[in-house]
Amino acid sequence: ADKDLMLKALEFNAYAVEYLAAPLLEEREIWMTATKQNFHALRSCSADLLGDKETALSLIEADAFALRYLSPELRSDREVVLQALKGTGLALEFASAELRAEREVVEKAVQKDGLALEFASLELQKDEGIALEAVKSNTAVVRILPESLSRSMSFLLQAAVAGGSSILRFVAPEFASDKVFVMHVIKSDCTALKHCPKELQDDSSLQLAAVEAGGPQGSAALELAPQALRTDRAFLLRCAKITPQALRLAPEELQKDRSFVLEAVRARGAALQFALFEFRMDHDVVLEAVKQDLGALAFADTSLRHSAKFK
């Protein structure tokens, strides 16, 4: 009865272990329940239990950070540490120095959470392969990379491919505002400019490069372009050569402008699908679209699709 009552209490407050009766102090179930609620309760756990491997694995299953309170011998045990890393890579902080210098162990940790790199040995923190694995799982790790990597453009470009353009949020300001660097990042992620300073977001050449990187589906980049460019006729027509979505994203006044629509479908016939109904039944507009892309006829009004002029 006392055990059942204590287990209920621990579900709400792990520090109820401070009031354990002597017969319950060595009960594994008690400490597992306490650990699930708050692993810091293990401060009160006996050295015998914290040095028992079977108990340790059970505690880690309840909370991987239980590794912090285990005996030094168990924090040096690969099986125990790897089990903890399955829960969170950040548990690497509490592994022995020897295991924090072991490549396989550190790889497991950073694959779970890149920020675990902070707890690896200095030698492994400087390892490009390990660092790239860390970036894949958490681009924020770029902030804590050693200078040999954080100041290396070649490494950061690899990191952008591995982890995506969000690394631009964490690189040094001189990289985030470097047009050449950003241009390279855009090639692997057309939405990269959303992480850049305003002066680069306003750069039409970079925005066009982003749309080109997205290809026919480059609307993701165009949707992120500043309003000044999304209302710029010349810019939109350049985008229309890349993606038919440019017509869909054009402002209403341009969507109603017949000359603009004609230029858009000449650049990309498939843009006809985003034209207003009046233009999809306009013979000349449909003709220009079909000249560029025979498939554009599918977007024309029914009356024109069955017209002898388009057969």
PDB file of C-alpha atoms in Angstrom:
ATOM      1  CA  ALA A   1       0.000   0.000   0.000  1.00  0.00           C
ATOM      2  CA  ASP A   2       2.834   2.391   0.913  1.00  0.00           C
ATOM      3  CA  LYS A   3       4.526   1.667  -2.416  1.00  0.00           C
ATOM      4  CA  ASP A   4       1.364   2.276  -4.446  1.00  0.00           C
ATOM      5  CA  LEU A   5       0.768   5.536  -2.609  1.00  0.00           C
ATOM      6  CA  MET A   6       4.351   6.677  -3.208  1.00  0.00           C
ATOM      7  CA  LEU A   7       4.171   5.787  -6.914  1.00  0.00           C
ATOM      8  CA  LYS A   8       1.062   7.968  -7.229  1.00  0.00           C
ATOM      9  CA  ALA A   9       2.821  10.808  -5.433  1.00  0.00           C
ATOM     10  CA  LEU A  10       5.888  10.547  -7.682  1.00  0.00           C
ATOM     11  CA  GLU A  11       3.757  10.897 -10.788  1.00  0.00           C
ATOM     12  CA  PHE A  12       3.052  14.454  -9.648  1.00  0.00           C
ATOM     13  CA  ASN A  13       6.249  15.375  -7.826  1.00  0.00           C
ATOM     14  CA  ALA A  14       9.494  13.474  -8.264  1.00  0.00           C
ATOM     15  CA  TYR A  15      10.980  15.079  -5.169  1.00  0.00           C
ATOM     16  CA  ALA A  16       8.616  13.017  -3.051  1.00  0.00           C
ATOM     17  CA  VAL A  17      11.552  10.544  -3.070  1.00  0.00           C
ATOM     18  CA  GLU A  18      12.958  12.580  -0.186  1.00  0.00           C
ATOM     19  CA  TYR A  19      10.248  11.034   1.978  1.00  0.00           C
ATOM     20  CA  LEU A  20      10.802   7.424   0.949  1.00  0.00           C
ATOM     21  CA  ALA A  21      10.662   4.825   3.656  1.00  0.00           C
ATOM     22  CA  ALA A  22      13.839   2.748   3.933  1.00  0.00           C
ATOM     23  CA  PRO A  23      12.321  -0.410   2.359  1.00  0.00           C
ATOM     24  CA  LEU A  24      11.492   1.559  -0.820  1.00  0.00           C
ATOM     25  CA  LEU A  25      14.904   3.172  -1.335  1.00  0.00           C
ATOM     26  CA  GLU A  26      16.174   0.257  -3.415  1.00  0.00           C
ATOM     27  CA  GLU A  27      12.977  -0.249  -5.455  1.00  0.00           C
ATOM     28  CA  ARG A  28      13.776   0.194  -9.158  1.00  0.00           C
ATOM     29  CA  GLU A  29      10.143   0.956 -10.061  1.00  0.00           C
ATOM     30  CA  ILE A  30      10.136   3.852  -7.610  1.00  0.00           C
ATOM     31  CA  TRP A  31      13.155   5.472  -9.240  1.00  0.00           C
ATOM     32  CA  MET A  32      11.896   4.851 -12.768  1.00  0.00           C
ATOM     33  CA  THR A  33       8.642   6.625 -11.909  1.00  0.00           C
ATOM     34  CA  ALA A  34      10.513   9.503 -10.302  1.00  0.00           C
ATOM     35  CA  THR A  35      12.867   9.781 -13.272  1.00  0.00           C
ATOM     36  CA  LYS A  36       9.980  10.020 -15.721  1.00  0.00           C
ATOM     37  CA  GLN A  37       8.629  12.953 -13.758  1.00  0.00           C
ATOM     38  CA  ASN A  38      11.984  14.691 -13.172  1.00  0.00           C
ATOM     39  CA  PHE A  39      15.350  13.004 -13.692  1.00  0.00           C
ATOM     40  CA  HIS A  40      16.983  15.301 -11.116  1.00  0.00           C
ATOM     41  CA  ALA A  41      15.286  13.206  -8.442  1.00  0.00           C
ATOM     42  CA  LEU A  42      18.149  10.764  -8.990  1.00  0.00           C
ATOM     43  CA  ARG A  43      20.303  13.016  -6.822  1.00  0.00           C
ATOM     44  CA  SER A  44      18.748  11.138  -3.946  1.00  0.00           C
ATOM     45  CA  CYS A  45      19.207   7.684  -5.460  1.00  0.00           C
ATOM     46  CA  SER A  46      21.670   5.266  -3.875  1.00  0.00           C
ATOM     47  CA  ALA A  47      25.109   4.678  -5.399  1.00  0.00           C
ATOM     48  CA  ASP A  48      24.317   0.974  -5.593  1.00  0.00           C
ATOM     49  CA  LEU A  49      21.344   1.518  -7.907  1.00  0.00           C
ATOM     50  CA  LEU A  50      23.154   4.169  -9.958  1.00  0.00           C
ATOM     51  CA  GLY A  51      26.004   1.733 -10.457  1.00  0.00           C
ATOM     52  CA  ASP A  52      23.795  -1.181 -11.516  1.00  0.00           C
ATOM     53  CA  LYS A  53      23.742  -1.547 -15.302  1.00  0.00           C
ATOM     54  CA  GLU A  54      20.318  -3.163 -15.537  1.00  0.00           C
ATOM     55  CA  THR A  55      18.822  -0.420 -13.393  1.00  0.00           C
ATOM     56  CA  ALA A  56      20.718   2.215 -15.359  1.00  0.00           C
ATOM     57  CA  LEU A  57      19.256   1.057 -18.673  1.00  0.00           C
ATOM     58  CA  SER A  58      15.766   1.208 -17.167  1.00  0.00           C
ATOM     59  CA  LEU A  59      16.356   4.726 -15.860  1.00  0.00           C
ATOM     60  CA  ILE A  60      17.675   5.868 -19.247  1.00  0.00           C
ATOM     61  CA  GLU A  61      14.570   4.464 -20.879  1.00  0.00           C
ATOM     62  CA  ALA A  62      12.564   6.710 -18.552  1.00  0.00           C
ATOM     63  CA  ASP A  63      14.727   9.761 -19.337  1.00  0.00           C
ATOM     64  CA  ALA A  64      17.980   9.763 -21.307  1.00  0.00           C
ATOM     65  CA  PHE A  65      19.369  12.535 -19.108  1.00  0.00           C
ATOM     66  CA  ALA A  66      19.470  10.038 -16.243  1.00  0.00           C
ATOM     67  CA  LEU A  67      22.950   9.343 -17.616  1.00  0.00           C
ATOM     68  CA  ARG A  68      24.090  12.420 -15.699  1.00  0.00           C
ATOM     69  CA  TYR A  69      23.664  10.691 -12.331  1.00  0.00           C
ATOM     70  CA  LEU A  70      24.982   7.244 -13.181  1.00  0.00           C
ATOM     71  CA  SER A  71      28.290   5.980 -11.805  1.00  0.00           C
ATOM     72  CA  PRO A  72      31.484   6.960 -13.689  1.00  0.00           C
ATOM     73  CA  GLU A  73      31.843   3.337 -14.778  1.00  0.00           C
ATOM     74  CA  LEU A  74      28.433   3.332 -16.452  1.00  0.00           C
ATOM     75  CA  ARG A  75      29.024   6.728 -18.070  1.00  0.00           C
ATOM     76  CA  SER A  76      32.033   5.025 -19.670  1.00  0.00           C
ATOM     77  CA  ASP A  77      29.969   2.044 -20.824  1.00  0.00           C
ATOM     78  CA  ARG A  78      29.310   2.235 -24.604  1.00  0.00           C
ATOM     79  CA  GLU A  79      26.059   0.292 -24.425  1.00  0.00           C
ATOM     80  CA  VAL A  80      24.654   2.525 -21.711  1.00  0.00           C
ATOM     81  CA  VAL A  81      25.736   5.738 -23.414  1.00  0.00           C
ATOM     82  CA  LEU A  82      24.463   4.678 -26.841  1.00  0.00           C
ATOM     83  CA  GLN A  83      21.125   3.804 -25.258  1.00  0.00           C
ATOM     84  CA  ALA A  84      20.958   7.305 -23.777  1.00  0.00           C
ATOM     85  CA  LEU A  85      21.804   8.863 -27.137  1.00  0.00           C
ATOM     86  CA  LYS A  86      18.776   7.165 -28.668  1.00  0.00           C
ATOM     87  CA  GLY A  87      16.716   9.414 -26.431  1.00  0.00           C
ATOM     88  CA  THR A  88      18.629  12.642 -27.009  1.00  0.00           C
ATOM     89  CA  GLY A  89      21.971  13.455 -28.540  1.00  0.00           C
ATOM     90  CA  LEU A  90      22.509  16.048 -25.829  1.00  0.00           C
ATOM     91  CA  ALA A  91      23.060  13.248 -23.317  1.00  0.00           C
ATOM     92  CA  LEU A  92      26.584  13.133 -24.777  1.00  0.00           C
ATOM     93  CA  GLU A  93      27.436  15.857 -22.261  1.00  0.00           C
ATOM     94  CA  PHE A  94      27.388  13.265 -19.490  1.00  0.00           C
ATOM     95  CA  ALA A  95      29.352  10.528 -21.230  1.00  0.00           C
ATOM     96  CA  SER A  96      32.954   9.922 -20.241  1.00  0.00           C
ATOM     97  CA  ALA A  97      35.721  11.895 -21.951  1.00  0.00           C
ATOM     98  CA  GLU A  98      36.857   8.711 -23.678  1.00  0.00           C
ATOM     99  CA  LEU A  99      33.454   8.146 -25.293  1.00  0.00           C
ATOM    100  CA  ARG A 100      33.115  11.825 -26.210  1.00  0.00           C
ATOM    101  CA  ALA A 101      36.298  11.339 -28.222  1.00  0.00           C
ATOM    102  CA  GLU A 102      34.989   8.220 -29.986  1.00  0.00           C
ATOM    103  CA  ARG A 103      33.816   8.924 -33.532  1.00  0.00           C
ATOM    104  CA  GLU A 104      30.948   6.430 -33.676  1.00  0.00           C
ATOM    105  CA  VAL A 105      29.497   7.648 -30.381  1.00  0.00           C
ATOM    106  CA  VAL A 106      29.709  11.308 -31.388  1.00  0.00           C
ATOM    107  CA  GLU A 107      28.158  10.571 -34.792  1.00  0.00           C
ATOM    108  CA  LYS A 108      25.165   8.947 -33.080  1.00  0.00           C
ATOM    109  CA  ALA A 109      24.826  11.989 -30.845  1.00  0.00           C
ATOM    110  CA  VAL A 110      24.975  14.656 -33.548  1.00  0.00           C
ATOM    111  CA  GLN A 111      22.669  12.701 -35.835  1.00  0.00           C
ATOM    112  CA  LYS A 112      20.084  12.920 -33.064  1.00  0.00           C
ATOM    113  CA  ASP A 113      20.790  16.587 -32.307  1.00  0.00           C
ATOM    114  CA  GLY A 114      23.521  18.588 -34.010  1.00  0.00           C
ATOM    115  CA  LEU A 115      24.019  20.757 -30.940  1.00  0.00           C
ATOM    116  CA  ALA A 116      25.543  17.724 -29.215  1.00  0.00           C
ATOM    117  CA  LEU A 117      28.717  18.603 -31.134  1.00  0.00           C
ATOM    118  CA  GLU A 118      29.486  21.028 -28.320  1.00  0.00           C
ATOM    119  CA  PHE A 119      30.190  18.066 -26.022  1.00  0.00           C
ATOM    120  CA  ALA A 120      32.449  16.150 -28.397  1.00  0.00           C
ATOM    121  CA  SER A 121      36.208  16.190 -28.015  1.00  0.00           C
ATOM    122  CA  LEU A 122      37.955  19.218 -29.544  1.00  0.00           C
ATOM    123  CA  GLU A 123      39.446  17.034 -32.237  1.00  0.00           C
ATOM    124  CA  LEU A 124      36.036  15.727 -33.348  1.00  0.00           C
ATOM    125  CA  GLN A 125      34.487  19.205 -33.178  1.00  0.00           C
ATOM    126  CA  LYS A 126      36.911  20.181 -35.946  1.00  0.00           C
ATOM    127  CA  ASP A 127      36.111  17.131 -38.074  1.00  0.00           C
ATOM    128  CA  GLU A 128      34.255  18.173 -41.270  1.00  0.00           C
ATOM    129  CA  GLY A 129      32.395  14.891 -41.603  1.00  0.00           C
ATOM    130  CA  ILE A 130      31.094  15.017 -38.037  1.00  0.00           C
ATOM    131  CA  ALA A 131      30.213  18.701 -38.382  1.00  0.00           C
ATOM    132  CA  LEU A 132      28.206  18.074 -41.562  1.00  0.00           C
ATOM    133  CA  GLU A 133      26.250  15.330 -39.806  1.00  0.00           C
ATOM    134  CA  ALA A 134      25.526  17.822 -37.038  1.00  0.00           C
ATOM    135  CA  VAL A 135      24.336  20.460 -39.521  1.00  0.00           C
ATOM    136  CA  LYS A 136      21.964  17.974 -41.130  1.00  0.00           C
ATOM    137  CA  SER A 137      20.054  17.534 -37.889  1.00  0.00           C
ATOM    138  CA  ASN A 138      20.287  21.083 -36.527  1.00  0.00           C
ATOM    139  CA  THR A 139      21.620  24.023 -38.544  1.00  0.00           C
ATOM    140  CA  ALA A 140      21.921  26.110 -35.377  1.00  0.00           C
ATOM    141  CA  VAL A 141      25.120  24.174 -34.677  1.00  0.00           C
ATOM    142  CA  VAL A 142      26.828  26.522 -37.147  1.00  0.00           C
ATOM    143  CA  ARG A 143      26.938  29.060 -34.304  1.00  0.00           C
ATOM    144  CA  ILE A 144      29.226  26.866 -32.217  1.00  0.00           C
ATOM    145  CA  LEU A 145      31.507  25.470 -34.899  1.00  0.00           C
ATOM    146  CA  PRO A 146      35.233  26.088 -34.457  1.00  0.00           C
ATOM    147  CA  GLU A 147      36.572  28.955 -36.569  1.00  0.00           C
ATOM    148  CA  SER A 148      38.363  26.545 -38.881  1.00  0.00           C
ATOM    149  CA  LEU A 149      34.886  25.542 -40.111  1.00  0.00           C
ATOM    150  CA  SER A 150      32.667  28.550 -39.352  1.00  0.00           C
ATOM    151  CA  ARG A 151      34.977  30.839 -41.357  1.00  0.00           C
ATOM    152  CA  SER A 152      35.456  28.423 -44.241  1.00  0.00           C
ATOM    153  CA  MET A 153      33.290  29.265 -47.249  1.00  0.00           C
ATOM    154  CA  SER A 154      33.908  25.862 -48.824  1.00  0.00           C
ATOM    155  CA  PHE A 155      32.690  24.096 -45.676  1.00  0.00           C
ATOM    156  CA  LEU A 156      29.690  26.401 -45.254  1.00  0.00           C
ATOM    157  CA  LEU A 157      28.630  25.737 -48.838  1.00  0.00           C
ATOM    158  CA  GLN A 158      28.724  21.999 -48.097  1.00  0.00           C
ATOM    159  CA  ALA A 159      26.748  22.715 -44.938  1.00  0.00           C
ATOM    160  CA  ALA A 160      24.107  24.600 -46.930  1.00  0.00           C
ATOM    161  CA  VAL A 161      23.630  21.546 -49.145  1.00  0.00           C
ATOM    162  CA  ALA A 162      23.528  19.232 -46.128  1.00  0.00           C
ATOM    163  CA  GLY A 163      21.283  21.285 -43.870  1.00  0.00           C
ATOM    164  CA  GLY A 164      19.478  23.744 -46.118  1.00  0.00           C
ATOM    165  CA  SER A 165      19.481  27.499 -46.411  1.00  0.00           C
ATOM    166  CA  SER A 166      18.513  28.071 -42.782  1.00  0.00           C
ATOM    167  CA  ILE A 167      22.237  28.036 -42.017  1.00  0.00           C
ATOM    168  CA  LEU A 168      22.140  31.651 -43.246  1.00  0.00           C
ATOM    169  CA  ARG A 169      20.451  32.502 -39.949  1.00  0.00           C
ATOM    170  CA  PHE A 170      23.468  31.260 -38.034  1.00  0.00           C
ATOM    171  CA  VAL A 171      26.556  32.077 -40.121  1.00  0.00           C
ATOM    172  CA  ALA A 172      28.686  35.124 -39.382  1.00  0.00           C
ATOM    173  CA  PRO A 173      27.122  38.377 -40.740  1.00  0.00           C
ATOM    174  CA  GLU A 174      29.799  38.748 -43.397  1.00  0.00           C
ATOM    175  CA  PHE A 175      28.687  35.460 -44.964  1.00  0.00           C
ATOM    176  CA  ALA A 176      24.951  36.152 -44.706  1.00  0.00           C
ATOM    177  CA  SER A 177      25.486  39.436 -46.555  1.00  0.00           C
ATOM    178  CA  ASP A 178      27.997  38.094 -49.085  1.00  0.00           C
ATOM    179  CA  LYS A 179      26.279  38.080 -52.478  1.00  0.00           C
ATOM    180  CA  VAL A 180      28.563  35.424 -53.966  1.00  0.00           C
ATOM    181  CA  PHE A 181      28.066  33.092 -50.998  1.00  0.00           C
ATOM    182  CA  VAL A 182      24.293  33.608 -50.978  1.00  0.00           C
ATOM    183  CA  MET A 183      24.129  32.997 -54.739  1.00  0.00           C
ATOM    184  CA  HIS A 184      25.712  29.584 -54.188  1.00  0.00           C
ATOM    185  CA  VAL A 185      23.311  28.780 -51.353  1.00  0.00           C
ATOM    186  CA  ILE A 186      20.337  29.733 -53.530  1.00  0.00           C
ATOM    187  CA  LYS A 187      21.306  27.010 -55.995  1.00  0.00           C
ATOM    188  CA  SER A 188      20.515  24.377 -53.378  1.00  0.00           C
ATOM    189  CA  ASP A 189      17.481  26.138 -51.890  1.00  0.00           C
ATOM    190  CA  CYS A 190      15.419  28.637 -53.856  1.00  0.00           C
ATOM    191  CA  THR A 191      13.910  30.072 -50.651  1.00  0.00           C
ATOM    192  CA  ALA A 192      17.296  30.980 -49.157  1.00  0.00           C
ATOM    193  CA  LEU A 193      16.793  34.734 -49.457  1.00  0.00           C
ATOM    194  CA  LYS A 194      14.218  34.753 -46.667  1.00  0.00           C
ATOM    195  CA  HIS A 195      17.155  34.319 -44.282  1.00  0.00           C
ATOM    196  CA  CYS A 196      19.195  37.178 -45.770  1.00  0.00           C
ATOM    197  CA  PRO A 197      19.492  40.897 -44.953  1.00  0.00           C
ATOM    198  CA  LYS A 198      16.946  43.178 -46.636  1.00  0.00           C
ATOM    199  CA  GLU A 199      19.468  44.632 -49.082  1.00  0.00           C
ATOM    200  CA  LEU A 200      19.998  41.184 -50.578  1.00  0.00           C
ATOM    201  CA  GLN A 201      16.278  40.398 -50.573  1.00  0.00           C
ATOM    202  CA  ASP A 202      15.766  43.561 -52.636  1.00  0.00           C
ATOM    203  CA  ASP A 203      18.387  42.512 -55.196  1.00  0.00           C
ATOM    204  CA  SER A 204      16.539  41.578 -58.409  1.00  0.00           C
ATOM    205  CA  SER A 205      19.442  39.468 -59.736  1.00  0.00           C
ATOM    206  CA  LEU A 206      19.421  37.322 -56.607  1.00  0.00           C
ATOM    207  CA  GLN A 207      15.638  37.027 -56.667  1.00  0.00           C
ATOM    208  CA  LEU A 208      15.744  35.964 -60.310  1.00  0.00           C
ATOM    209  CA  ALA A 209      18.449  33.421 -59.465  1.00  0.00           C
ATOM    210  CA  ALA A 210      16.180  32.068 -56.733  1.00  0.00           C
ATOM    211  CA  VAL A 211      13.291  31.672 -59.173  1.00  0.00           C
ATOM    212  CA  GLU A 212      15.637  29.938 -61.637  1.00  0.00           C
ATOM    213  CA  ALA A 213      16.807  27.586 -58.876  1.00  0.00           C
ATOM    214  CA  GLY A 214      13.186  26.628 -58.269  1.00  0.00           C
ATOM    215  CA  GLY A 215      12.623  25.940 -61.970  1.00  0.00           C
ATOM    216  CA  PRO A 216       9.055  25.596 -63.263  1.00  0.00           C
ATOM    217  CA  GLN A 217       7.909  25.396 -59.644  1.00  0.00           C
ATOM    218  CA  GLY A 218       9.895  28.505 -58.704  1.00  0.00           C
ATOM    219  CA  SER A 219       6.796  30.179 -57.348  1.00  0.00           C
ATOM    220  CA  ALA A 220       8.054  29.375 -53.836  1.00  0.00           C
ATOM    221  CA  ALA A 221      10.874  31.880 -54.354  1.00  0.00           C
ATOM    222  CA  LEU A 222       8.700  34.404 -56.174  1.00  0.00           C
ATOM    223  CA  GLU A 223       6.129  34.382 -53.379  1.00  0.00           C
ATOM    224  CA  LEU A 224       8.899  35.465 -50.987  1.00  0.00           C
ATOM    225  CA  ALA A 225      10.107  38.325 -53.199  1.00  0.00           C
ATOM    226  CA  PRO A 226       9.547  41.861 -51.886  1.00  0.00           C
ATOM    227  CA  GLN A 227       6.389  43.647 -53.026  1.00  0.00           C
ATOM    228  CA  ALA A 228       8.368  46.099 -55.160  1.00  0.00           C
ATOM    229  CA  LEU A 229       9.609  43.242 -57.365  1.00  0.00           C
ATOM    230  CA  ARG A 230       6.314  41.357 -57.388  1.00  0.00           C
ATOM    231  CA  THR A 231       4.713  44.436 -58.975  1.00  0.00           C
ATOM    232  CA  ASP A 232       7.579  45.078 -61.403  1.00  0.00           C
ATOM    233  CA  ARG A 233       6.417  44.262 -64.935  1.00  0.00           C
ATOM    234  CA  ALA A 234       9.872  43.641 -66.402  1.00  0.00           C
ATOM    235  CA  PHE A 235      10.927  41.436 -63.486  1.00  0.00           C
ATOM    236  CA  LEU A 236       7.742  39.370 -63.662  1.00  0.00           C
ATOM    237  CA  LEU A 237       8.146  38.805 -67.395  1.00  0.00           C
ATOM    238  CA  ARG A 238      11.678  37.550 -66.821  1.00  0.00           C
ATOM    239  CA  CYS A 239      10.263  35.197 -64.200  1.00  0.00           C
ATOM    240  CA  ALA A 240       7.538  34.122 -66.634  1.00  0.00           C
ATOM    241  CA  LYS A 241      10.230  32.593 -68.855  1.00  0.00           C
ATOM    242  CA  ILE A 242      11.078  30.296 -65.939  1.00  0.00           C
ATOM    243  CA  THR A 243       7.750  29.567 -64.295  1.00  0.00           C
ATOM    244  CA  PRO A 244       4.150  29.993 -65.490  1.00  0.00           C
ATOM    245  CA  GLN A 245       3.307  30.820 -61.881  1.00  0.00           C
ATOM    246  CA  ALA A 246       4.586  34.345 -62.509  1.00  0.00           C
ATOM    247  CA  LEU A 247       1.231  35.244 -64.068  1.00  0.00           C
ATOM    248  CA  ARG A 248      -0.649  33.847 -61.081  1.00  0.00           C
ATOM    249  CA  LEU A 249       1.452  35.911 -58.691  1.00  0.00           C
ATOM    250  CA  ALA A 250       1.257  39.116 -60.722  1.00  0.00           C
ATOM    251  CA  PRO A 251      -0.790  41.986 -59.232  1.00  0.00           C
ATOM    252  CA  GLU A 252      -4.409  42.308 -60.355  1.00  0.00           C
ATOM    253  CA  GLU A 253      -3.737  45.272 -62.636  1.00  0.00           C
ATOM    254  CA  LEU A 254      -1.187  43.257 -64.624  1.00  0.00           C
ATOM    255  CA  GLN A 255      -3.421  40.171 -64.739  1.00  0.00           C
ATOM    256  CA  LYS A 256      -6.014  42.402 -66.409  1.00  0.00           C
ATOM    257  CA  ASP A 257      -3.465  43.900 -68.805  1.00  0.00           C
ATOM    258  CA  ARG A 258      -3.832  42.116 -72.158  1.00  0.00           C
ATOM    259  CA  SER A 259      -0.388  43.115 -73.405  1.00  0.00           C
ATOM    260  CA  PHE A 260       1.203  41.753 -70.235  1.00  0.00           C
ATOM    261  CA  VAL A 261      -0.709  38.478 -70.504  1.00  0.00           C
ATOM    262  CA  LEU A 262       0.343  38.162 -74.169  1.00  0.00           C
ATOM    263  CA  GLU A 263       3.994  38.575 -73.207  1.00  0.00           C
ATOM    264  CA  ALA A 264       3.628  36.126 -70.340  1.00  0.00           C
ATOM    265  CA  VAL A 265       2.164  33.332 -72.500  1.00  0.00           C
ATOM    266  CA  ARG A 266       4.737  34.000 -75.225  1.00  0.00           C
ATOM    267  CA  ALA A 267       7.389  33.386 -72.582  1.00  0.00           C
ATOM    268  CA  ARG A 268       5.662  30.330 -71.129  1.00  0.00           C
ATOM    269  CA  GLY A 269       2.576  28.920 -72.792  1.00  0.00           C
ATOM    270  CA  ALA A 270       1.500  27.092 -69.651  1.00  0.00           C
ATOM    271  CA  ALA A 271       0.905  30.499 -68.017  1.00  0.00           C
ATOM    272  CA  LEU A 272      -2.444  30.446 -69.840  1.00  0.00           C
ATOM    273  CA  GLN A 273      -3.819  28.310 -67.006  1.00  0.00           C
ATOM    274  CA  PHE A 274      -3.484  31.311 -64.688  1.00  0.00           C
ATOM    275  CA  ALA A 275      -4.953  33.860 -67.105  1.00  0.00           C
ATOM    276  CA  LEU A 276      -8.347  35.403 -66.456  1.00  0.00           C
ATOM    277  CA  PHE A 277     -11.273  33.706 -68.206  1.00  0.00           C
ATOM    278  CA  GLU A 278     -11.572  36.527 -70.752  1.00  0.00           C
ATOM    279  CA  PHE A 279      -8.034  35.816 -71.969  1.00  0.00           C
ATOM    280  CA  ARG A 280      -8.490  32.052 -72.061  1.00  0.00           C
ATOM    281  CA  MET A 281     -11.197  32.673 -74.643  1.00  0.00           C
ATOM    282  CA  ASP A 282      -9.142  35.307 -76.486  1.00  0.00           C
ATOM    283  CA  HIS A 283      -8.030  33.806 -79.824  1.00  0.00           C
ATOM    284  CA  ASP A 284      -4.776  35.772 -80.056  1.00  0.00           C
ATOM    285  CA  VAL A 285      -3.735  35.059 -76.469  1.00  0.00           C
ATOM    286  CA  VAL A 286      -4.433  31.350 -76.847  1.00  0.00           C
ATOM    287  CA  LEU A 287      -2.607  31.267 -80.190  1.00  0.00           C
ATOM    288  CA  GLU A 288       0.535  32.799 -78.651  1.00  0.00           C
ATOM    289  CA  ALA A 289       0.388  30.328 -75.774  1.00  0.00           C
ATOM    290  CA  VAL A 290      -0.009  27.345 -78.102  1.00  0.00           C
ATOM    291  CA  LYS A 291       2.873  28.536 -80.281  1.00  0.00           C
ATOM    292  CA  GLN A 292       5.112  28.311 -77.220  1.00  0.00           C
ATOM    293  CA  ASP A 293       3.586  25.120 -75.791  1.00  0.00           C
ATOM    294  CA  LEU A 294       1.063  22.939 -77.625  1.00  0.00           C
ATOM    295  CA  GLY A 295      -0.133  21.635 -74.283  1.00  0.00           C
ATOM    296  CA  ALA A 296      -1.362  25.111 -73.360  1.00  0.00           C
ATOM    297  CA  LEU A 297      -4.459  24.462 -75.481  1.00  0.00           C
ATOM    298  CA  ALA A 298      -5.803  22.401 -72.571  1.00  0.00           C
ATOM    299  CA  PHE A 299      -6.197  25.650 -70.620  1.00  0.00           C
ATOM    300  CA  ALA A 300      -8.143  27.494 -73.328  1.00  0.00           C
ATOM    301  CA  ASP A 301     -11.899  27.977 -73.263  1.00  0.00           C
ATOM    302  CA  THR A 302     -13.849  24.990 -74.603  1.00  0.00           C
ATOM    303  CA  SER A 303     -14.983  26.962 -77.650  1.00  0.00           C
ATOM    304  CA  LEU A 304     -11.359  27.462 -78.721  1.00  0.00           C
ATOM    305  CA  ARG A 305     -10.184  23.971 -77.799  1.00  0.00           C
ATOM    306  CA  HIS A 306     -12.598  22.543 -80.352  1.00  0.00           C
ATOM    307  CA  SER A 307     -11.966  25.255 -82.931  1.00  0.00           C
ATOM    308  CA  ALA A 308     -10.694  24.081 -86.321  1.00  0.00           C
ATOM    309  CA  LYS A 309      -8.043  26.826 -86.139  1.00  0.00           C
ATOM    310  CA  PHE A 310      -6.278  24.911 -83.363  1.00  0.00           C
ATOM    311  CA  LYS A 311      -6.438  21.465 -84.920  1.00  0.00           C
TER     312      LYS A 311
END
